[in-house]
Amino acid sequence: MAARLFAAIRFRDRKKKREQQERTSSAEGGGRTTGRRTSPNQQSPSPQGAQTQPSPAPTTGRAPKKDFIANVYHEDVVEHAMDEQKKGDGDSKSTVVTTSDNRAMWAQNLILKKPIRALAKEFAANKKIKPSDYTTEAYEKNDAKNRYNDIICIDATRVVLKDRPPEDDYIHASWMSMPDGQKYICTQGPLLEYVGDFWHMITSESSKVIVMLCNFNEGKHEKCCLYLPKEKKEVGNFGGFAVAVKASKPDPFENIKHTELEVKYGEGKTFTVHHLAYFEWPDHTAPLNPGPTVGMLKLSRTLAAKHPITVHCSAGIGRSATFVAIDYAAQKIRENANASMVDVIRDMRNQRYQAIQSAIQYVYLHICVLEIFAGDGAIPRDSKFNEYMESYVSMIKRYNKKVEAKQREREKNEEK
C-alpha cells in the first residue's frame, strides 16, 4: 500500500534525525510568501452585513493588494532540486509488460521513460501556455472583489452569480468541466467583505462539496477569510448566510478534515454541504504523499453525487487547479494511453487562467494519477513504482528546504 511506503519513508527520516541528534549531543560532551490583501491588526466592516463569528476571523480589514505570481515558484530552486535528483537517478531497467489497459500503458511509459526531472523540464518548456483568445471585462470592473492583482478571471468560464443584477454578479471563480460531465468550480479564498458572494454561489449552484486546500493564515499572511464556524455548537453569520456545523465526521484520510455544514438563508431556505479541508498542502509546492489528495478527490465526487464541487486555495489556480487536473488527466488517460499532460495544462488554462502554477505541482499531478491507477489495480506497486515514488519524495524534500530558506529570508526583508 502507498500508505505503508510513505510511513516507512517517514520512519526512516525520523530515525536519521534521532541519530543525528544523538551524535550532536555526544559531541557537545553530554552537556512565502505570496501577496496578501488584509492585515491581522486591521478591522473594517463588511458591506454585505455584519459577521458574527464564534471565533475571531484570522484577519480582517484591508491592506493594499499585492501580486501573487511573482513569488509563485523559484526556478533556481527547482533547477537545483532537479540537478540533485539527476545524481540519484539510476539506469536500472525493467521488463516491459504488454497490456491493452491505457492506464497501465501510460504508467509504464512514465516510470520507464520520464524521470522526475524530465517532468519539471517539460513544464518549464510549456509554462507560458494560455488561451489563444479571451476577455476579462468582469474581472477588470470588479477589482475590489479580486484577492490578488495579477490572478485573472476570464469571462468565458467565470461563474455568474444567479439572481443578481449584472453589476453585482461577479465572483473570482471559474467553471471547469470533466470529460465525464462532472463540474468543478475553482475559486479564490473568500474575502471577508464579500463572503456572502461565496455562500450565494454555493447555494445557488447547489454545490454539495467544498474542498479547501489552504489554511486561513499561512505564515504572516491571510490566504482565506473565515467563512464557517469552527465549533459544532456555534453558528456564524456570513454575509446573510447562517452557517452551522451539522456534524463533525471522522477524518477520512490522513490530515483531511470532514465537516457537514447546514446553511440557512433567504426565507426559510436550508442547504447542506460537505466541507473537506486539507491544511497540509504547502503553498507553491506539493505534499509528500499523494494518498490523502487522491482519497479526498474520490470522496468529493461521491459526496457531490454529480453536483458541482467547489475547490479553493488562496488564489484558486495552484493547489485548486492541480486538484481538478488530477481528475481530468486520469479520465483522459483512461480514454487514451497517449494523452498529453501538456494538453491537460492547456485545457485547464482554457477554463481557469494560469491553472497549475509550478513545476512541482505539475510533477505532483503525475504522481497522483499514478496513485489513482495503482489504487484501481491497473498498475502494480512493484519495485519500479516504489522507486519512482521515492524519487519524487526525495526531490520534494530538497525543494522544500530551499523554498523555506528563501521564504525566511523574504520575511526578514519585509520586516525591515
Coordinates of C-alpha atoms in Angstrom, one line a residue:
M1 CA 0.0 0.0 0.0
A2 CA 1.1 3.5 -0.7
A3 CA 0.5 4.5 2.9
R4 CA 3.0 1.9 4.1
L5 CA 5.6 3.1 1.7
F6 CA 5.3 6.7 2.9
A7 CA 5.1 5.6 6.5
A8 CA 8.3 3.7 6.0
I9 CA 9.9 6.8 4.5
R10 CA 8.8 8.9 7.4
F11 CA 10.1 6.3 9.9
R12 CA 13.5 6.3 8.2
D13 CA 13.7 10.0 8.3
R14 CA 12.8 10.2 12.0
K15 CA 15.4 7.6 12.7
K16 CA 18.1 9.5 10.9
K17 CA 17.1 12.7 12.7
R18 CA 17.4 11.0 16.1
E19 CA 20.8 9.5 15.3
Q20 CA 22.0 12.9 14.2
Q21 CA 20.7 14.5 17.4
E22 CA 22.5 11.8 19.5
R23 CA 25.7 12.4 17.7
T24 CA 25.4 16.1 18.2
S25 CA 24.7 15.6 21.9
S26 CA 27.7 13.3 22.3
A27 CA 30.0 15.8 20.5
E28 CA 28.9 18.5 23.0
G29 CA 30.2 16.4 25.9
G30 CA 26.8 15.3 27.0
G31 CA 26.2 18.7 28.4
R32 CA 6.0 32.7 1.3
T33 CA 5.2 34.2 0.5
T34 CA 2.5 35.5 -1.6
G35 CA 0.6 38.7 -1.9
R36 CA -1.9 39.5 0.8
R37 CA -5.0 41.5 1.0
T38 CA -5.5 42.0 4.7
S39 CA -3.5 42.6 7.8
P40 CA -4.1 40.8 11.1
N41 CA -4.2 44.0 13.1
Q42 CA -6.7 46.0 10.9
Q43 CA -10.5 45.9 11.0
S44 CA -13.3 47.1 8.7
P45 CA -17.0 46.3 8.4
S46 CA -18.4 44.1 5.7
P47 CA -20.6 45.8 3.1
Q48 CA -22.8 42.8 3.0
G49 CA -23.8 42.6 6.6
A50 CA -22.1 42.2 9.9
Q51 CA -20.4 38.9 10.6
T52 CA -20.9 37.4 14.0
Q53 CA -18.2 34.8 14.4
P54 CA -17.8 32.2 17.1
S55 CA -14.1 32.6 16.8
P56 CA -12.3 35.8 15.6
A57 CA -11.5 35.8 11.9
P58 CA -7.8 35.2 11.2
T59 CA -7.6 38.7 9.6
T60 CA -10.0 41.5 8.9
G61 CA -9.7 44.9 7.3
R62 CA -7.8 45.9 4.3
A63 CA -4.3 46.5 3.1
P64 CA -3.1 47.2 -0.4
K65 CA -3.2 44.1 -2.6
K66 CA 0.0 42.6 -3.8
D67 CA 0.9 40.4 -6.8
F68 CA 0.7 36.7 -6.3
I69 CA 2.6 35.3 -9.3
A70 CA 5.9 37.0 -8.6
N71 CA 6.7 34.5 -5.7
V72 CA 4.9 31.5 -7.1
Y73 CA 7.9 29.3 -7.5
H74 CA 11.6 29.7 -7.6
E75 CA 13.1 28.5 -10.8
D76 CA 16.6 28.4 -9.4
V77 CA 15.4 26.2 -6.6
V78 CA 13.6 23.8 -8.9
E79 CA 16.7 23.6 -11.1
H80 CA 18.9 22.8 -8.1
A81 CA 16.5 20.1 -6.9
M82 CA 16.4 18.6 -10.4
D83 CA 20.2 18.6 -10.6
E84 CA 20.4 16.8 -7.3
Q85 CA 17.7 14.4 -8.4
K86 CA 19.7 13.5 -11.5
K87 CA 22.6 12.4 -9.3
G88 CA 20.4 9.9 -7.6
D89 CA 18.7 8.5 -10.7
G90 CA 20.0 5.2 -11.7
D91 CA 19.9 3.4 -15.0
S92 CA 18.1 0.3 -13.8
K93 CA 15.8 -1.3 -16.3
S94 CA 12.5 -3.1 -16.0
T95 CA 10.9 -5.8 -18.1
V96 CA 8.3 -4.2 -20.4
V97 CA 4.9 -5.8 -19.9
T98 CA 2.5 -5.8 -22.9
T99 CA -1.0 -4.7 -21.9
S100 CA -4.1 -3.3 -23.5
D101 CA -5.1 -1.2 -20.5
N102 CA -4.5 2.5 -21.3
R103 CA -3.7 3.3 -17.7
A104 CA -1.0 0.6 -17.4
M105 CA 0.5 1.7 -20.8
W106 CA 0.7 5.3 -19.7
A107 CA 2.1 4.5 -16.3
Q108 CA 4.7 2.2 -17.8
N109 CA 5.8 4.9 -20.2
L110 CA 6.0 7.4 -17.4
I111 CA 8.0 5.3 -15.0
L112 CA 10.5 4.0 -17.6
K113 CA 11.0 7.0 -19.8
K114 CA 10.2 10.1 -17.8
P115 CA 12.2 10.6 -14.6
I116 CA 11.0 13.3 -12.2
R117 CA 13.5 15.9 -13.5
A118 CA 12.2 15.4 -17.1
L119 CA 8.7 16.3 -15.9
A120 CA 9.9 19.5 -14.4
K121 CA 11.7 20.4 -17.6
E122 CA 8.6 19.6 -19.6
F123 CA 6.6 22.1 -17.5
A124 CA 9.3 24.8 -17.8
A125 CA 9.1 24.5 -21.6
N126 CA 5.3 25.0 -21.5
K127 CA 4.7 27.2 -18.5
K128 CA 3.6 30.2 -20.6
I129 CA 0.6 28.4 -22.2
K130 CA -2.5 30.5 -22.1
P131 CA -5.8 30.7 -24.0
S132 CA -5.5 32.0 -27.6
D133 CA -8.4 34.4 -27.2
Y134 CA -10.0 35.6 -24.0
T135 CA -11.5 38.7 -22.4
T136 CA -11.5 39.8 -18.7
E137 CA -14.2 42.6 -18.7
A138 CA -15.9 41.4 -15.5
Y139 CA -12.6 40.9 -13.7
E140 CA -11.4 44.4 -14.6
K141 CA -14.7 46.0 -13.4
N142 CA -14.5 44.3 -10.0
D143 CA -11.1 45.0 -8.7
A144 CA -12.2 45.1 -5.1
K145 CA -13.5 41.5 -5.4
N146 CA -10.2 40.1 -6.6
R147 CA -7.8 38.9 -3.9
Y148 CA -4.7 39.4 -6.0
N149 CA -3.8 42.0 -8.6
D150 CA -2.3 39.5 -11.1
I151 CA -4.7 36.5 -10.9
I152 CA -7.0 36.8 -13.9
C153 CA -10.6 35.5 -14.2
I154 CA -11.6 35.2 -17.8
D155 CA -15.2 36.0 -18.9
A156 CA -15.8 32.8 -20.9
T157 CA -15.8 30.4 -17.9
R158 CA -16.5 32.7 -15.0
V159 CA -19.2 31.7 -12.6
V160 CA -22.1 34.3 -13.0
L161 CA -23.9 34.7 -9.7
K162 CA -27.5 33.8 -10.2
D163 CA -30.4 36.2 -9.3
R164 CA -28.1 39.1 -9.3
P165 CA -28.1 42.2 -11.5
P166 CA -25.2 42.4 -14.0
E167 CA -23.3 45.0 -11.9
D168 CA -23.3 42.6 -8.9
D169 CA -23.0 39.1 -10.5
Y170 CA -19.2 38.7 -10.2
I171 CA -17.1 36.4 -8.1
H172 CA -13.5 35.3 -8.9
A173 CA -14.5 31.7 -9.8
S174 CA -14.4 29.6 -12.9
W175 CA -16.3 26.6 -14.2
M176 CA -14.1 23.6 -15.0
S177 CA -15.7 20.6 -16.9
M178 CA -14.5 17.0 -16.8
P179 CA -14.8 14.5 -19.7
D180 CA -17.5 12.6 -17.8
G181 CA -19.6 15.7 -17.2
Q182 CA -18.6 16.3 -13.6
K183 CA -18.4 20.1 -12.9
Y184 CA -15.9 21.8 -10.6
I185 CA -15.8 25.5 -9.5
C186 CA -12.3 26.7 -9.0
T187 CA -12.2 29.9 -6.9
Q188 CA -10.0 32.1 -4.8
G189 CA -10.2 32.0 -1.0
P190 CA -13.2 34.0 0.1
L191 CA -12.7 37.7 1.1
L192 CA -14.3 38.9 4.3
E193 CA -16.0 41.8 2.6
Y194 CA -17.7 39.5 0.0
V195 CA -18.0 36.2 1.9
G196 CA -21.8 36.4 1.2
D197 CA -21.0 36.1 -2.6
F198 CA -19.2 32.8 -1.8
W199 CA -22.1 31.3 0.0
H200 CA -24.6 32.7 -2.6
M201 CA -22.6 30.8 -5.2
I202 CA -22.5 27.6 -3.1
T203 CA -26.3 27.6 -2.5
S204 CA -27.5 28.8 -5.9
E205 CA -25.3 26.4 -7.8
S206 CA -26.2 23.5 -5.4
S207 CA -22.5 22.8 -4.8
K208 CA -22.7 19.9 -2.3
V209 CA -19.0 19.8 -1.6
I210 CA -16.4 22.4 -0.7
V211 CA -12.7 21.3 -0.9
M212 CA -10.4 23.7 1.0
L213 CA -6.7 23.3 0.1
C214 CA -5.2 26.1 2.2
N215 CA -5.0 27.4 5.8
F216 CA -6.8 30.6 6.8
N217 CA -3.4 32.1 7.5
E218 CA 0.0 30.8 6.2
G219 CA 2.9 32.4 7.9
K220 CA 2.1 36.1 8.4
H221 CA -0.4 36.3 5.5
E222 CA -4.1 35.7 5.1
K223 CA -4.9 33.1 2.5
C224 CA -8.6 32.9 3.1
C225 CA -11.1 34.6 5.4
L226 CA -13.0 32.6 8.0
Y227 CA -16.3 31.5 6.3
L228 CA -17.5 28.7 8.6
P229 CA -17.8 28.2 12.3
K230 CA -15.1 26.2 14.0
E231 CA -17.2 24.5 16.7
K232 CA -20.3 22.3 16.4
K233 CA -22.4 24.4 18.8
E234 CA -21.7 27.7 17.1
V235 CA -23.4 29.5 14.3
G236 CA -21.7 32.1 12.1
N237 CA -23.5 34.8 10.1
F238 CA -21.5 35.2 6.9
G239 CA -23.0 37.9 4.6
G240 CA -26.6 37.0 5.4
F241 CA -26.0 33.2 5.4
A242 CA -26.2 31.4 8.8
V243 CA -23.8 28.6 8.7
A244 CA -23.7 25.9 11.4
V245 CA -21.8 22.6 11.9
K246 CA -24.3 19.9 11.4
A247 CA -21.8 17.0 12.1
S248 CA -18.1 16.6 12.5
K249 CA -17.2 13.4 10.6
P250 CA -14.2 11.1 11.4
D251 CA -11.1 12.1 9.5
P252 CA -11.5 10.1 6.3
F253 CA -7.8 10.2 5.4
E254 CA -4.6 11.5 7.0
N255 CA -4.7 15.2 7.6
I256 CA -8.2 15.5 5.9
K257 CA -11.0 17.1 8.0
H258 CA -14.6 16.4 7.0
T259 CA -17.4 18.6 8.3
E260 CA -21.1 18.6 7.3
L261 CA -22.5 22.2 7.3
E262 CA -26.1 23.4 7.4
V263 CA -26.7 26.8 5.7
K264 CA -29.8 28.8 6.3
Y265 CA -30.7 31.8 4.1
G266 CA -33.5 33.7 2.5
E267 CA -37.0 32.9 3.7
G268 CA -36.6 29.6 5.5
K269 CA -34.3 28.0 2.9
T270 CA -31.8 25.4 4.1
F271 CA -28.8 23.8 2.3
T272 CA -26.4 21.1 3.4
V273 CA -22.8 21.0 2.2
H274 CA -19.8 18.8 2.9
H275 CA -16.6 20.7 3.8
L276 CA -13.3 18.8 3.2
A277 CA -10.2 20.6 4.4
Y278 CA -6.6 19.7 3.7
F279 CA -4.3 22.0 5.6
E280 CA -1.1 20.2 4.9
W281 CA -0.6 21.0 1.2
P282 CA 2.1 23.7 1.2
D283 CA 1.6 26.8 -1.0
H284 CA 3.6 26.7 -4.3
T285 CA 4.8 23.1 -3.6
A286 CA 3.2 19.7 -3.0
P287 CA 2.6 17.1 -0.3
L288 CA 5.0 14.1 0.0
N289 CA 2.2 11.6 0.0
P290 CA -0.4 11.5 -2.8
G291 CA -2.7 9.3 -0.8
P292 CA -4.8 11.9 1.1
T293 CA -5.2 14.0 -2.1
V294 CA -6.4 11.1 -4.1
G295 CA -8.7 9.9 -1.3
M296 CA -10.2 13.3 -0.9
L297 CA -10.8 13.6 -4.7
K298 CA -12.7 10.3 -4.8
L299 CA -14.7 11.1 -1.6
S300 CA -15.6 14.6 -3.0
R301 CA -17.0 13.0 -6.2
T302 CA -19.0 10.5 -4.2
L303 CA -20.4 13.1 -1.8
A304 CA -21.2 15.5 -4.7
A305 CA -23.5 13.0 -6.4
K306 CA -22.9 14.7 -9.7
H307 CA -23.5 18.2 -8.3
P308 CA -20.7 20.8 -8.7
I309 CA -17.6 20.5 -6.5
T310 CA -16.2 23.8 -5.3
V311 CA -12.4 23.9 -4.8
H312 CA -10.4 26.8 -3.4
C313 CA -7.0 27.6 -2.0
S314 CA -5.9 31.2 -1.9
A315 CA -5.6 32.3 -5.5
G316 CA -7.5 29.3 -6.8
I317 CA -5.0 28.5 -9.6
G318 CA -2.3 26.4 -8.0
R319 CA -3.4 23.8 -5.5
S320 CA -7.0 24.1 -6.6
A321 CA -6.4 23.7 -10.3
T322 CA -3.9 20.9 -9.7
F323 CA -6.5 19.0 -7.7
V324 CA -9.1 19.4 -10.5
A325 CA -6.4 18.5 -13.1
I326 CA -5.8 15.1 -11.4
D327 CA -9.4 14.1 -12.1
Y328 CA -9.3 15.5 -15.7
A329 CA -5.9 13.8 -16.5
A330 CA -7.0 10.4 -15.1
Q331 CA -10.1 10.4 -17.3
K332 CA -8.2 11.5 -20.4
I333 CA -5.6 8.7 -19.9
R334 CA -8.3 6.1 -19.4
E335 CA -9.5 7.0 -22.9
N336 CA -6.1 7.3 -24.5
A337 CA -2.8 6.0 -23.3
N338 CA -1.0 8.7 -25.3
A339 CA -2.9 11.6 -23.7
S340 CA -0.6 14.5 -23.3
M341 CA -0.2 16.2 -19.9
V342 CA 0.8 19.4 -21.8
D343 CA -2.6 19.3 -23.3
V344 CA -4.0 18.9 -19.8
I345 CA -2.3 22.2 -18.9
R346 CA -3.8 23.8 -22.0
D347 CA -7.3 22.5 -21.3
M348 CA -7.1 23.6 -17.7
R349 CA -5.9 27.1 -18.5
N350 CA -8.6 27.5 -21.1
Q351 CA -11.0 27.1 -18.2
R352 CA -9.1 28.6 -15.3
Y353 CA -6.5 31.1 -16.5
Q354 CA -3.0 30.4 -15.0
A355 CA -4.0 27.0 -13.8
I356 CA -1.2 24.8 -12.4
Q357 CA 1.4 27.3 -11.3
S358 CA 4.7 25.4 -10.8
A359 CA 6.8 22.5 -12.0
I360 CA 6.4 20.9 -8.6
Q361 CA 2.6 20.9 -8.9
Y362 CA 2.9 19.5 -12.4
V363 CA 5.1 16.7 -11.1
Y364 CA 2.6 16.1 -8.3
L365 CA -0.2 15.8 -10.9
H366 CA 1.6 12.8 -12.4
I367 CA 2.3 11.2 -9.0
C368 CA -1.4 11.5 -8.0
V369 CA -2.5 10.0 -11.3
L370 CA -0.1 7.1 -10.7
E371 CA -1.6 6.7 -7.3
I372 CA -5.2 6.6 -8.7
F373 CA -4.2 3.9 -11.2
A374 CA -2.4 1.8 -8.6
G375 CA -5.5 2.1 -6.3
D376 CA -7.6 0.9 -9.2
G377 CA -5.4 -2.1 -9.6
A378 CA -4.5 -1.1 -13.1
I379 CA -0.8 -1.0 -12.2
P380 CA 1.3 -2.9 -9.6
R381 CA 3.0 -1.3 -6.7
D382 CA 6.2 -3.1 -7.7
S383 CA 9.8 -2.1 -7.1
K384 CA 9.9 0.3 -10.1
F385 CA 6.7 2.0 -8.9
N386 CA 8.1 2.4 -5.4
E387 CA 11.4 3.7 -6.7
Y388 CA 9.6 6.4 -8.7
M389 CA 7.6 7.4 -5.7
E390 CA 10.7 7.6 -3.5
S391 CA 12.4 9.6 -6.2
Y392 CA 9.6 12.1 -6.0
V393 CA 9.7 12.3 -2.2
S394 CA 13.5 12.9 -2.3
M395 CA 13.2 15.7 -4.8
I396 CA 10.3 17.4 -2.9
K397 CA 12.3 17.4 0.4
R398 CA 15.2 19.1 -1.2
Y399 CA 13.0 21.6 -2.9
N400 CA 11.1 22.4 0.3
K401 CA 14.2 23.1 2.2
K402 CA 15.4 25.6 -0.4
V403 CA 11.9 27.3 -0.6
E404 CA 11.7 27.5 3.2
A405 CA 15.1 29.2 3.4
K406 CA 14.0 31.7 0.7
Q407 CA 10.7 32.4 2.5
R408 CA 12.5 33.1 5.8
E409 CA 14.9 35.5 4.0
R410 CA 12.0 37.3 2.3
E411 CA 10.1 37.6 5.6
K412 CA 13.1 39.2 7.3
N413 CA 13.4 41.7 4.4
E414 CA 9.7 42.6 4.8
E415 CA 10.2 43.3 8.5
K416 CA 12.9 45.8 7.8

